[in-house]
Tab-separated table of C-alpha atoms (C1' of nucleotides) in Angstrom:
chain	number	residue	atom	x	y	z
A	6	UNK	CA	-22.870	-27.646	13.069
A	7	UNK	CA	-22.023	-25.390	10.721
A	8	UNK	CA	-25.600	-23.329	10.639
A	9	UNK	CA	-24.596	-22.881	13.521
A	10	UNK	CA	-21.846	-20.587	13.067
A	11	UNK	CA	-24.496	-18.511	12.121
A	12	UNK	CA	-25.105	-16.116	14.725
A	13	UNK	CA	-26.540	-12.713	14.293
A	14	UNK	CA	-29.017	-12.304	12.165
A	15	UNK	CA	-27.424	-9.226	10.579
A	16	UNK	CA	-24.981	-11.956	9.451
A	17	UNK	CA	-27.010	-14.698	8.632
A	18	UNK	CA	-28.263	-12.136	5.828
A	19	UNK	CA	-25.484	-10.967	4.656
A	20	UNK	CA	-24.571	-15.049	3.990
A	21	UNK	CA	-27.793	-15.316	2.381
A	22	UNK	CA	-27.463	-12.894	0.153
A	23	UNK	CA	-24.415	-12.688	-0.856
A	24	UNK	CA	-25.056	-17.068	-1.085
A	25	UNK	CA	-28.117	-15.896	-3.720
A	26	UNK	CA	-25.841	-13.481	-5.351
A	27	UNK	CA	-22.795	-15.258	-6.103
A	28	UNK	CA	-25.006	-18.514	-7.785
A	29	UNK	CA	-26.885	-16.131	-10.292
A	30	UNK	CA	-24.234	-14.542	-10.751
A	31	UNK	CA	-20.552	-15.680	-10.447
A	32	UNK	CA	-18.310	-14.735	-7.586
A	33	UNK	CA	-15.957	-12.608	-9.062
A	34	UNK	CA	-18.926	-10.248	-10.728
A	35	UNK	CA	-20.577	-10.253	-7.574
A	36	UNK	CA	-18.855	-7.194	-6.026
A	37	UNK	CA	-19.323	-6.841	-2.135
A	38	UNK	CA	-21.413	-3.051	-3.494
A	39	UNK	CA	-23.970	-5.004	-4.929
A	40	UNK	CA	-24.218	-7.966	-1.446
A	41	UNK	CA	-23.913	-4.997	1.281
A	42	UNK	CA	-26.924	-2.972	-0.657
A	43	UNK	CA	-28.801	-6.130	-1.453
A	44	UNK	CA	-29.110	-6.945	2.141
A	45	UNK	CA	-29.605	-3.858	3.620
A	46	UNK	CA	-26.119	-3.843	5.302
A	47	UNK	CA	-23.541	-1.657	5.386
A	48	UNK	CA	-20.323	-1.928	4.223
A	49	UNK	CA	-18.580	-1.748	7.929
A	50	UNK	CA	-20.363	-4.370	9.070
A	51	UNK	CA	-19.947	-6.409	6.606
A	52	UNK	CA	-16.640	-6.451	6.893
A	53	UNK	CA	-17.325	-6.790	10.814
A	54	UNK	CA	-18.142	-10.529	10.245
A	55	UNK	CA	-15.956	-10.770	7.683
A	56	UNK	CA	-13.230	-9.376	6.994
A	57	UNK	CA	-12.235	-9.954	3.703
A	58	UNK	CA	-14.717	-11.409	0.584
A	59	UNK	CA	-12.939	-14.613	0.285
A	60	UNK	CA	-14.046	-15.663	3.489
A	61	UNK	CA	-17.167	-14.702	2.926
A	62	UNK	CA	-17.612	-16.704	0.216
A	63	UNK	CA	-16.099	-19.901	2.520
A	64	UNK	CA	-19.203	-19.272	4.552
A	65	UNK	CA	-21.038	-19.273	1.569
A	66	UNK	CA	-20.438	-22.324	0.731
A	67	UNK	CA	-20.734	-23.620	4.527
A	68	UNK	CA	-23.620	-22.151	4.117
A	69	UNK	CA	-24.780	-24.246	0.806
A	70	UNK	CA	-23.003	-27.635	2.152
A	71	UNK	CA	-25.333	-26.634	5.442
A	72	UNK	CA	-28.764	-26.503	3.350
A	73	UNK	CA	-28.241	-28.767	0.856
A	74	UNK	CA	-27.164	-31.322	4.927
A	75	UNK	CA	-31.295	-29.293	5.535
A	76	UNK	CA	-32.647	-31.349	2.793
A	77	UNK	CA	-30.617	-34.542	3.074
A	78	UNK	CA	-31.508	-34.659	6.445
A	79	UNK	CA	-35.951	-35.044	5.647
A	80	UNK	CA	-34.683	-37.524	3.061
A	81	UNK	CA	-32.646	-39.948	6.025
A	82	UNK	CA	-35.496	-39.285	8.486
A	83	UNK	CA	-38.032	-40.852	6.639
A	84	UNK	CA	-38.076	-44.310	7.709
A	85	UNK	CA	-40.831	-45.312	5.820
A	86	UNK	CA	-38.995	-45.697	3.110
A	87	UNK	CA	-36.407	-47.982	2.343
A	88	UNK	CA	-32.539	-46.311	1.235
A	89	UNK	CA	-33.552	-47.753	-2.012
A	90	UNK	CA	-36.212	-45.568	-1.969
A	91	UNK	CA	-34.403	-42.112	-0.681
A	92	UNK	CA	-31.583	-42.781	-3.242
A	93	UNK	CA	-34.276	-42.271	-6.134
A	94	UNK	CA	-36.568	-39.379	-4.341
A	95	UNK	CA	-32.929	-37.800	-4.493
A	96	UNK	CA	-33.034	-38.942	-8.750
A	97	UNK	CA	-36.216	-36.866	-9.088
A	98	UNK	CA	-36.261	-33.980	-7.374
A	99	UNK	CA	-32.546	-33.516	-8.970
A	100	UNK	CA	-34.511	-34.120	-11.788
A	101	UNK	CA	-37.166	-31.658	-11.245
A	102	UNK	CA	-34.124	-28.691	-9.567
A	103	UNK	CA	-32.366	-29.278	-13.101
A	104	UNK	CA	-35.168	-28.561	-15.167
A	105	UNK	CA	-35.540	-25.147	-13.218
A	106	UNK	CA	-34.397	-22.200	-16.179
A	107	UNK	CA	-32.807	-21.112	-13.672
A	108	UNK	CA	-30.131	-23.756	-12.307
A	109	UNK	CA	-27.111	-22.440	-12.148
A	110	UNK	CA	-25.131	-25.360	-11.264
A	111	UNK	CA	-22.893	-26.507	-8.502
A	112	UNK	CA	-22.106	-23.964	-6.416
A	113	UNK	CA	-18.880	-25.531	-5.425
A	114	UNK	CA	-17.993	-26.256	-8.977
A	115	UNK	CA	-18.537	-23.200	-9.823
A	116	UNK	CA	-16.190	-21.996	-7.328
A	117	UNK	CA	-13.379	-24.501	-8.147
A	118	UNK	CA	-13.276	-22.628	-11.413
A	119	UNK	CA	-12.978	-19.334	-10.254
A	120	UNK	CA	-10.406	-20.265	-7.516
A	121	UNK	CA	-8.470	-23.116	-7.891
A	122	UNK	CA	-5.145	-22.980	-7.202
A	123	UNK	CA	-5.925	-19.597	-5.993
A	124	UNK	CA	-7.177	-19.544	-2.440
A	125	UNK	CA	-6.582	-22.352	-0.210
A	126	UNK	CA	-9.268	-22.822	1.621
A	127	UNK	CA	-12.193	-22.144	-0.675
A	128	UNK	CA	-10.868	-24.718	-2.885
A	129	UNK	CA	-10.137	-27.265	0.598
A	130	UNK	CA	-14.511	-26.115	0.831
A	131	UNK	CA	-14.913	-26.808	-2.120
A	132	UNK	CA	-13.016	-30.349	-1.987
A	133	UNK	CA	-14.870	-30.736	1.321
A	134	UNK	CA	-18.569	-30.152	-0.092
A	135	UNK	CA	-17.945	-33.137	-2.715
A	136	UNK	CA	-16.471	-35.289	0.022
A	137	UNK	CA	-19.014	-35.291	1.970
A	138	UNK	CA	-22.097	-35.436	-0.662
A	139	UNK	CA	-19.762	-38.485	-1.239
A	140	UNK	CA	-20.165	-39.460	2.320
A	141	UNK	CA	-24.185	-39.135	2.420
A	142	UNK	CA	-24.684	-41.314	-1.472
A	143	UNK	CA	-22.309	-43.656	0.306
A	144	UNK	CA	-24.572	-44.036	4.046
A	145	UNK	CA	-27.919	-44.753	1.599
A	146	UNK	CA	-25.619	-47.358	-0.344
A	147	UNK	CA	-24.035	-49.818	2.527
A	148	UNK	CA	-28.038	-50.475	3.189
A	149	UNK	CA	-27.949	-51.852	-0.490
A	150	UNK	CA	-24.493	-53.511	-0.383
A	151	UNK	CA	-22.033	-53.133	2.231
A	152	UNK	CA	-19.161	-54.308	0.694
A	153	UNK	CA	-19.453	-52.770	-2.945
A	154	UNK	CA	-21.329	-49.415	-1.081
A	155	UNK	CA	-18.774	-47.214	-2.457
A	156	UNK	CA	-18.238	-47.789	-5.090
A	157	UNK	CA	-22.166	-47.561	-6.287
A	158	UNK	CA	-22.300	-44.026	-4.454
A	159	UNK	CA	-19.482	-43.445	-6.597
A	160	UNK	CA	-22.031	-44.442	-9.347
A	161	UNK	CA	-24.903	-43.157	-8.648
A	162	UNK	CA	-22.148	-39.344	-7.958
A	163	UNK	CA	-21.395	-39.471	-11.573
A	164	UNK	CA	-24.591	-39.578	-12.823
A	165	UNK	CA	-26.247	-36.853	-10.296
A	166	UNK	CA	-22.747	-34.350	-11.242
A	167	UNK	CA	-22.568	-35.226	-15.294
A	168	UNK	CA	-27.294	-34.434	-14.929
A	169	UNK	CA	-26.041	-30.806	-12.841
A	170	UNK	CA	-23.058	-29.872	-15.614
A	171	UNK	CA	-25.472	-31.006	-18.502
A	172	UNK	CA	-28.107	-29.120	-17.280
A	173	UNK	CA	-26.376	-25.527	-16.105
A	174	UNK	CA	-25.498	-24.764	-20.103
A	175	UNK	CA	-28.164	-27.682	-22.296
A	176	UNK	CA	-31.315	-26.395	-21.001
A	177	UNK	CA	-33.489	-27.928	-22.207
A	178	UNK	CA	-35.385	-30.960	-21.625
A	179	UNK	CA	-33.321	-34.495	-19.866
A	180	UNK	CA	-34.502	-37.148	-23.088
A	181	UNK	CA	-33.245	-39.670	-20.762
A	182	UNK	CA	-35.620	-40.856	-16.999
A	183	UNK	CA	-32.115	-40.165	-14.818
A	184	UNK	CA	-34.538	-41.728	-11.812
A	185	UNK	CA	-34.713	-44.845	-13.483
A	186	UNK	CA	-30.952	-45.135	-15.294
A	187	UNK	CA	-30.188	-44.988	-11.104
A	188	UNK	CA	-32.279	-47.647	-10.319
A	189	UNK	CA	-31.089	-50.041	-12.764
A	190	UNK	CA	-27.550	-48.914	-11.954
A	191	UNK	CA	-29.337	-49.526	-7.960
A	192	UNK	CA	-30.675	-53.365	-9.139
A	193	UNK	CA	-26.897	-54.669	-10.445
A	194	UNK	CA	-26.096	-54.592	-6.568
A	195	UNK	CA	-28.784	-55.708	-4.498
B	21	UNK	CA	-13.821	-24.378	-40.523
B	22	UNK	CA	-13.713	-22.736	-36.541
B	23	UNK	CA	-9.979	-23.264	-36.640
B	24	UNK	CA	-9.913	-20.897	-40.483
B	25	UNK	CA	-11.573	-17.808	-37.972
B	26	UNK	CA	-7.475	-17.130	-37.279
B	27	UNK	CA	-5.708	-16.130	-39.298
B	28	UNK	CA	-2.494	-14.079	-38.677
B	29	UNK	CA	0.229	-16.324	-36.379
B	30	UNK	CA	-0.505	-13.102	-33.634
B	31	UNK	CA	-3.370	-13.474	-33.339
B	32	UNK	CA	-3.464	-17.322	-32.664
B	33	UNK	CA	-0.517	-16.586	-30.256
B	34	UNK	CA	-3.491	-14.591	-28.363
B	35	UNK	CA	-6.076	-17.100	-28.551
B	36	UNK	CA	-3.955	-19.762	-27.862
B	37	UNK	CA	-2.306	-18.068	-24.751
B	38	UNK	CA	-5.407	-17.160	-23.551
B	39	UNK	CA	-7.220	-20.217	-24.129
B	40	UNK	CA	-4.505	-21.433	-21.654
B	41	UNK	CA	-4.356	-18.860	-19.062
B	42	UNK	CA	-8.663	-19.196	-18.572
B	43	UNK	CA	-8.188	-22.202	-18.205
B	44	UNK	CA	-5.552	-22.581	-15.282
B	45	UNK	CA	-6.698	-19.069	-13.703
B	46	UNK	CA	-10.687	-18.839	-14.774
B	47	UNK	CA	-12.456	-15.740	-17.209
B	48	UNK	CA	-12.471	-13.141	-14.693
B	49	UNK	CA	-9.998	-13.631	-13.163
B	50	UNK	CA	-6.975	-13.021	-15.982
B	51	UNK	CA	-6.776	-10.051	-17.174
B	52	UNK	CA	-5.863	-8.387	-20.838
B	53	UNK	CA	-2.806	-7.426	-18.971
B	54	UNK	CA	-1.623	-10.879	-18.166
B	55	UNK	CA	-2.642	-12.542	-21.754
B	56	UNK	CA	-0.525	-9.848	-23.344
B	57	UNK	CA	2.346	-9.681	-21.757
B	58	UNK	CA	2.212	-13.734	-22.030
B	59	UNK	CA	2.125	-13.804	-25.000
B	60	UNK	CA	4.243	-10.937	-25.919
B	61	UNK	CA	2.141	-8.243	-28.043
B	62	UNK	CA	1.208	-5.084	-26.900
B	63	UNK	CA	-2.552	-3.911	-26.079
B	64	UNK	CA	-2.639	-2.249	-29.124
B	65	UNK	CA	-2.292	-6.080	-31.228
B	66	UNK	CA	-5.360	-7.775	-29.057
B	67	UNK	CA	-7.731	-4.571	-29.316
B	68	UNK	CA	-7.144	-4.514	-33.530
B	69	UNK	CA	-8.083	-8.580	-33.043
B	70	UNK	CA	-10.947	-8.445	-30.137
B	71	UNK	CA	-12.364	-5.429	-29.126
B	72	UNK	CA	-13.450	-6.691	-25.993
B	73	UNK	CA	-12.366	-8.775	-23.671
B	74	UNK	CA	-15.690	-10.944	-23.858
B	75	UNK	CA	-15.170	-10.956	-28.408
B	76	UNK	CA	-12.124	-12.941	-27.240
B	77	UNK	CA	-13.537	-15.397	-24.167
B	78	UNK	CA	-15.851	-16.126	-27.591
B	79	UNK	CA	-13.063	-16.894	-29.542
B	80	UNK	CA	-10.949	-19.066	-26.799
B	81	UNK	CA	-14.336	-20.966	-26.725
B	82	UNK	CA	-14.653	-21.254	-30.566
B	83	UNK	CA	-10.563	-22.670	-29.905
B	84	UNK	CA	-11.553	-24.931	-27.792
B	85	UNK	CA	-14.052	-26.258	-29.293
B	86	UNK	CA	-12.084	-26.555	-33.142
B	87	UNK	CA	-9.095	-28.102	-30.337
B	88	UNK	CA	-11.329	-31.029	-28.960
B	89	UNK	CA	-13.157	-31.406	-32.517
B	90	UNK	CA	-9.551	-32.265	-34.735
B	91	UNK	CA	-9.386	-35.203	-31.322
B	92	UNK	CA	-12.820	-36.590	-32.026
B	93	UNK	CA	-12.049	-36.585	-35.980
B	94	UNK	CA	-8.710	-38.927	-34.950
B	95	UNK	CA	-11.059	-40.771	-33.091
B	96	UNK	CA	-13.742	-41.471	-35.922
B	97	UNK	CA	-11.065	-41.758	-38.792
B	98	UNK	CA	-10.310	-45.449	-36.967
B	99	UNK	CA	-11.795	-47.092	-40.040
B	100	UNK	CA	-10.594	-49.963	-38.585
B	101	UNK	CA	-12.256	-49.664	-34.835
B	102	UNK	CA	-16.210	-49.970	-34.527
B	103	UNK	CA	-17.827	-47.304	-33.030
B	104	UNK	CA	-17.616	-49.052	-30.225
B	105	UNK	CA	-14.045	-49.338	-30.015
B	106	UNK	CA	-14.380	-45.848	-30.644
B	107	UNK	CA	-16.212	-45.100	-27.411
B	108	UNK	CA	-14.004	-46.962	-24.770
B	109	UNK	CA	-11.572	-45.111	-26.570
B	110	UNK	CA	-13.052	-41.650	-25.784
B	111	UNK	CA	-13.815	-42.529	-21.991
B	112	UNK	CA	-10.189	-43.960	-21.324
B	113	UNK	CA	-8.697	-41.155	-22.694
B	114	UNK	CA	-10.806	-38.953	-20.517
B	115	UNK	CA	-10.003	-41.185	-17.395
B	116	UNK	CA	-6.317	-39.942	-18.617
B	117	UNK	CA	-7.187	-37.145	-18.772
B	118	UNK	CA	-9.107	-36.220	-15.699
B	119	UNK	CA	-7.065	-38.203	-13.453
B	120	UNK	CA	-4.262	-35.258	-14.122
B	121	UNK	CA	-3.916	-32.950	-10.982
B	122	UNK	CA	-3.891	-30.048	-13.640
B	123	UNK	CA	-7.754	-30.470	-15.560
B	124	UNK	CA	-9.518	-27.710	-14.892
B	125	UNK	CA	-13.234	-28.479	-15.949
B	126	UNK	CA	-14.911	-27.883	-18.951
B	127	UNK	CA	-14.161	-24.488	-20.356
B	128	UNK	CA	-17.499	-24.282	-21.355
B	129	UNK	CA	-19.198	-25.160	-18.536
B	130	UNK	CA	-16.788	-23.169	-15.956
B	131	UNK	CA	-17.617	-20.455	-18.777
B	132	UNK	CA	-21.335	-20.446	-18.239
B	133	UNK	CA	-20.230	-20.318	-14.409
B	134	UNK	CA	-19.030	-16.789	-14.924
B	135	UNK	CA	-21.243	-15.740	-17.614
B	136	UNK	CA	-24.537	-17.133	-17.243
B	137	UNK	CA	-27.338	-14.600	-17.852
B	138	UNK	CA	-24.392	-11.473	-18.752
B	139	UNK	CA	-22.901	-12.053	-21.951
B	140	UNK	CA	-25.546	-13.929	-24.481
B	141	UNK	CA	-22.727	-14.444	-27.503
B	142	UNK	CA	-20.604	-16.500	-24.441
B	143	UNK	CA	-23.352	-18.252	-23.479
B	144	UNK	CA	-24.020	-19.361	-26.960
B	145	UNK	CA	-21.096	-20.597	-27.613
B	146	UNK	CA	-21.620	-22.534	-24.483
B	147	UNK	CA	-25.013	-23.695	-24.843
B	148	UNK	CA	-23.889	-24.702	-28.763
B	149	UNK	CA	-20.061	-26.373	-27.608
B	150	UNK	CA	-22.357	-28.701	-25.802
B	151	UNK	CA	-25.111	-29.406	-27.995
B	152	UNK	CA	-22.130	-30.363	-30.963
B	153	UNK	CA	-20.914	-32.552	-28.148
B	154	UNK	CA	-23.965	-34.980	-27.888
B	155	UNK	CA	-23.929	-34.206	-31.843
B	156	UNK	CA	-20.368	-36.001	-31.749
B	157	UNK	CA	-21.751	-39.015	-29.460
B	158	UNK	CA	-25.217	-39.609	-30.800
B	159	UNK	CA	-22.918	-40.431	-35.130
B	160	UNK	CA	-21.270	-42.916	-33.003
B	161	UNK	CA	-24.599	-44.465	-31.253
B	162	UNK	CA	-26.074	-44.117	-34.286
B	163	UNK	CA	-24.129	-46.938	-35.579
B	164	UNK	CA	-25.493	-49.835	-32.498
B	165	UNK	CA	-29.073	-48.719	-32.850
B	166	UNK	CA	-30.323	-46.456	-34.699
B	167	UNK	CA	-33.556	-46.170	-33.253
B	168	UNK	CA	-31.668	-45.303	-29.586
B	169	UNK	CA	-29.147	-44.041	-30.862
B	170	UNK	CA	-29.734	-40.717	-28.992
B	171	UNK	CA	-30.715	-41.983	-25.543
B	172	UNK	CA	-27.795	-44.191	-25.939
B	173	UNK	CA	-25.653	-41.100	-26.139
B	174	UNK	CA	-27.382	-38.923	-24.264
B	175	UNK	CA	-26.259	-41.759	-21.458
B	176	UNK	CA	-22.460	-41.660	-22.225
B	177	UNK	CA	-22.981	-37.632	-21.305
B	178	UNK	CA	-23.823	-38.071	-18.610
B	179	UNK	CA	-21.100	-40.271	-17.570
B	180	UNK	CA	-18.455	-38.082	-18.918
B	181	UNK	CA	-20.391	-34.655	-17.448
B	182	UNK	CA	-20.058	-36.427	-14.151
B	183	UNK	CA	-16.700	-37.520	-14.170
B	184	UNK	CA	-15.722	-33.587	-15.702
B	185	UNK	CA	-16.972	-32.122	-13.099
B	186	UNK	CA	-15.666	-34.688	-10.270
B	187	UNK	CA	-12.607	-34.706	-11.015
B	188	UNK	CA	-12.500	-30.785	-11.284
B	189	UNK	CA	-12.892	-30.999	-8.084
B	190	UNK	CA	-12.602	-33.798	-6.107
B	191	UNK	CA	-8.798	-35.080	-7.110
B	192	UNK	CA	-7.956	-37.920	-6.271
B	193	UNK	CA	-8.269	-41.225	-8.277
B	194	UNK	CA	-11.782	-42.665	-9.272
B	195	UNK	CA	-13.069	-46.112	-7.689
B	196	UNK	CA	-14.736	-47.376	-10.046
B	197	UNK	CA	-13.746	-47.910	-13.792
B	198	UNK	CA	-16.207	-45.934	-15.926
B	199	UNK	CA	-15.257	-46.898	-19.275
B	200	UNK	CA	-16.232	-50.663	-18.419
B	201	UNK	CA	-19.335	-48.943	-17.133
B	202	UNK	CA	-19.589	-47.384	-20.520
B	203	UNK	CA	-19.409	-50.368	-22.112
B	204	UNK	CA	-21.276	-52.265	-20.204
B	205	UNK	CA	-24.440	-49.801	-21.167
B	206	UNK	CA	-23.844	-49.306	-24.193
B	207	UNK	CA	-23.930	-53.458	-24.047
B	208	UNK	CA	-27.663	-53.019	-23.910
B	209	UNK	CA	-28.454	-51.566	-26.698
B	210	UNK	CA	-27.188	-53.901	-28.900
C	14	DT	C1'	13.570	3.399	-52.358
C	15	DC	C1'	8.970	4.171	-50.975
C	16	DT	C1'	5.208	3.160	-48.965
C	17	DG	C1'	1.833	0.678	-46.111
C	18	DA	C1'	0.320	-2.962	-42.774
C	19	DA	C1'	1.528	-4.606	-38.440
C	20	DG	C1'	3.575	-4.071	-34.611
C	21	DT	C1'	5.597	-1.333	-30.193
C	22	DA	C1'	5.666	0.513	-25.839
C	23	DA	C1'	3.662	3.662	-22.980
C	24	DA	C1'	1.182	7.190	-20.737
C	25	DC	C1'	-3.922	8.041	-20.403
C	26	DA	C1'	-8.542	8.030	-19.073
C	27	DG	C1'	-12.193	6.250	-16.705
C	28	DA	C1'	-14.328	3.205	-14.111
C	29	DA	C1'	-14.781	-0.504	-10.898
C	30	DT	C1'	-13.220	-2.977	-6.881
C	31	DT	C1'	-11.745	-4.404	-2.513
C	32	DG	C1'	-10.865	-2.549	1.692
C	33	DT	C1'	-10.408	1.224	6.038
C	34	DT	C1'	-11.480	5.580	8.780
C	35	DT	C1'	-14.727	9.091	10.781
C	36	DA	C1'	-18.975	10.564	12.917
C	37	DC	C1'	-22.703	9.538	14.208
C	38	DT	C1'	-27.604	7.091	15.261
C	39	DT	C1'	-30.145	2.399	17.394
C	40	DT	C1'	-31.401	-0.215	19.667
C	41	DA	C1'	-31.177	-4.013	24.005
C	42	DA	C1'	-29.966	-5.372	27.945
C	43	DT	C1'	-29.211	-3.912	32.887
D	3	DA	C1'	-32.257	6.065	32.105
D	4	DT	C1'	-27.668	4.701	31.294
D	5	DT	C1'	-24.206	2.404	28.267
D	6	DA	C1'	-21.748	-0.544	25.591
D	7	DA	C1'	-22.567	-3.192	21.781
D	8	DA	C1'	-24.563	-3.021	16.741
D	9	DG	C1'	-25.021	-0.523	12.851
D	10	DT	C1'	-25.379	2.981	9.233
D	11	DA	C1'	-24.021	6.511	5.590
D	12	DA	C1'	-20.333	8.417	3.242
D	13	DA	C1'	-16.150	9.960	2.009
D	14	DC	C1'	-11.660	8.001	0.699
D	15	DA	C1'	-7.326	5.213	-0.328
D	16	DA	C1'	-5.311	2.778	-3.047
D	17	DT	C1'	-6.194	-0.947	-6.715
D	18	DT	C1'	-6.587	-2.933	-10.224
D	19	DC	C1'	-9.493	-3.527	-14.870
D	20	DT	C1'	-10.856	-2.305	-19.454
D	21	DG	C1'	-10.554	0.161	-23.280
D	22	DT	C1'	-8.324	4.136	-25.890
D	23	DT	C1'	-4.879	7.193	-27.282
D	24	DT	C1'	-0.402	8.710	-29.253
D	25	DA	C1'	4.440	8.752	-31.130
D	26	DC	C1'	7.105	5.491	-32.916
D	27	DT	C1'	9.013	1.203	-35.197
D	28	DT	C1'	9.513	-2.430	-38.509
D	29	DC	C1'	10.211	-4.753	-42.868
D	30	DA	C1'	7.569	-7.248	-46.681
D	31	DG	C1'	6.658	-6.006	-51.723
D	32	DA	C1'	5.891	-2.771	-55.868
DNA sequence: TCTGAAGTAAACAGAATTGTTTACTTTAAT
DNA sequence: ATTAAAGTAAACAATTCTGTTTACTTCAGA
């Protein structure tokens, strides 16, 4: 659905390149010249597909969600696993991602930090991203507790977001097994 | 200690103004001209105290920590309360702050998003800020469990950071009583 | 009263930014 | 082979940004 937004290979290359640059160098700090040179694309082509830099940023945020959705669908597809196991898999993966020295936090959180109150389309994209994340988790927690699925999903979401924020700033091994902590959380709702 | 860095009233005004602008509008997006006009200070004076914008940013981050430290010292000073109660007070306050429509997330997290890999002094300031936060929490958890104080502090820290990140992006009432969640967390270590 | 520190106002330099335009080239499908 | 779409290269316009410099003002204390 969202991945279909990108038809042309050049357009896709621009978005992928911009995604990587925005993630590692920030949004304001990454100029269109750098994106264009890194993607080996002329400025004319870039502005053909994305009339403004901010529209490119919105596309990058949508691409980010689409990539995340691909990962999530892989998790959901494993029919031999329970929802509880799927959630724990997500936490295991997250612990690995976040301990990477090159982890730069959630792109939507970073974008909100730079564009809050400045660009409505970007803000909306960030808000929709977080809502989508909660919805995905709630899909899984519904199999654990139908009555309190939203509550449990939100608690797990807080853990994931906290891990991410801390990992972005304070590099270094996490002294807590977060997956085990999530499991304890889940157990109370079984 | 850190508050003493600011002697001159003009210097203090610049830092306070810049803090407010950086918080609400981001770092790159806030130009020195705006800071200077908002603080009613000439550019010459601004550059006398802060030879570069990035040095001003570092001072703002230190000011942010100093302000946070003032709040923390108030909490610590309440000798009629147990450490457990003090921690719960922090969570109650946090829940209030984060539900404010004008909440813009942790300044150090936002700064890391914009300057990661770009300015070592800013990065260090952000890292020291988070380390300081954990240290403060660990001071309190030591009274609850001497052996596992760091583990408990880190878990509480994850909750606070998660609440902050979510509040920054996804405005709207939190469906979980986070203070109660923190208390459950603490109970296991009593 | 003189002096020196602190500050103002505003022009200026130089680089960097986003976005536009012109002229030319490649390429894929009919 | 022709043609239309897609792309390139590069100059250009218009701002905007950080940081510098010059010339002037204010004001408290010795």
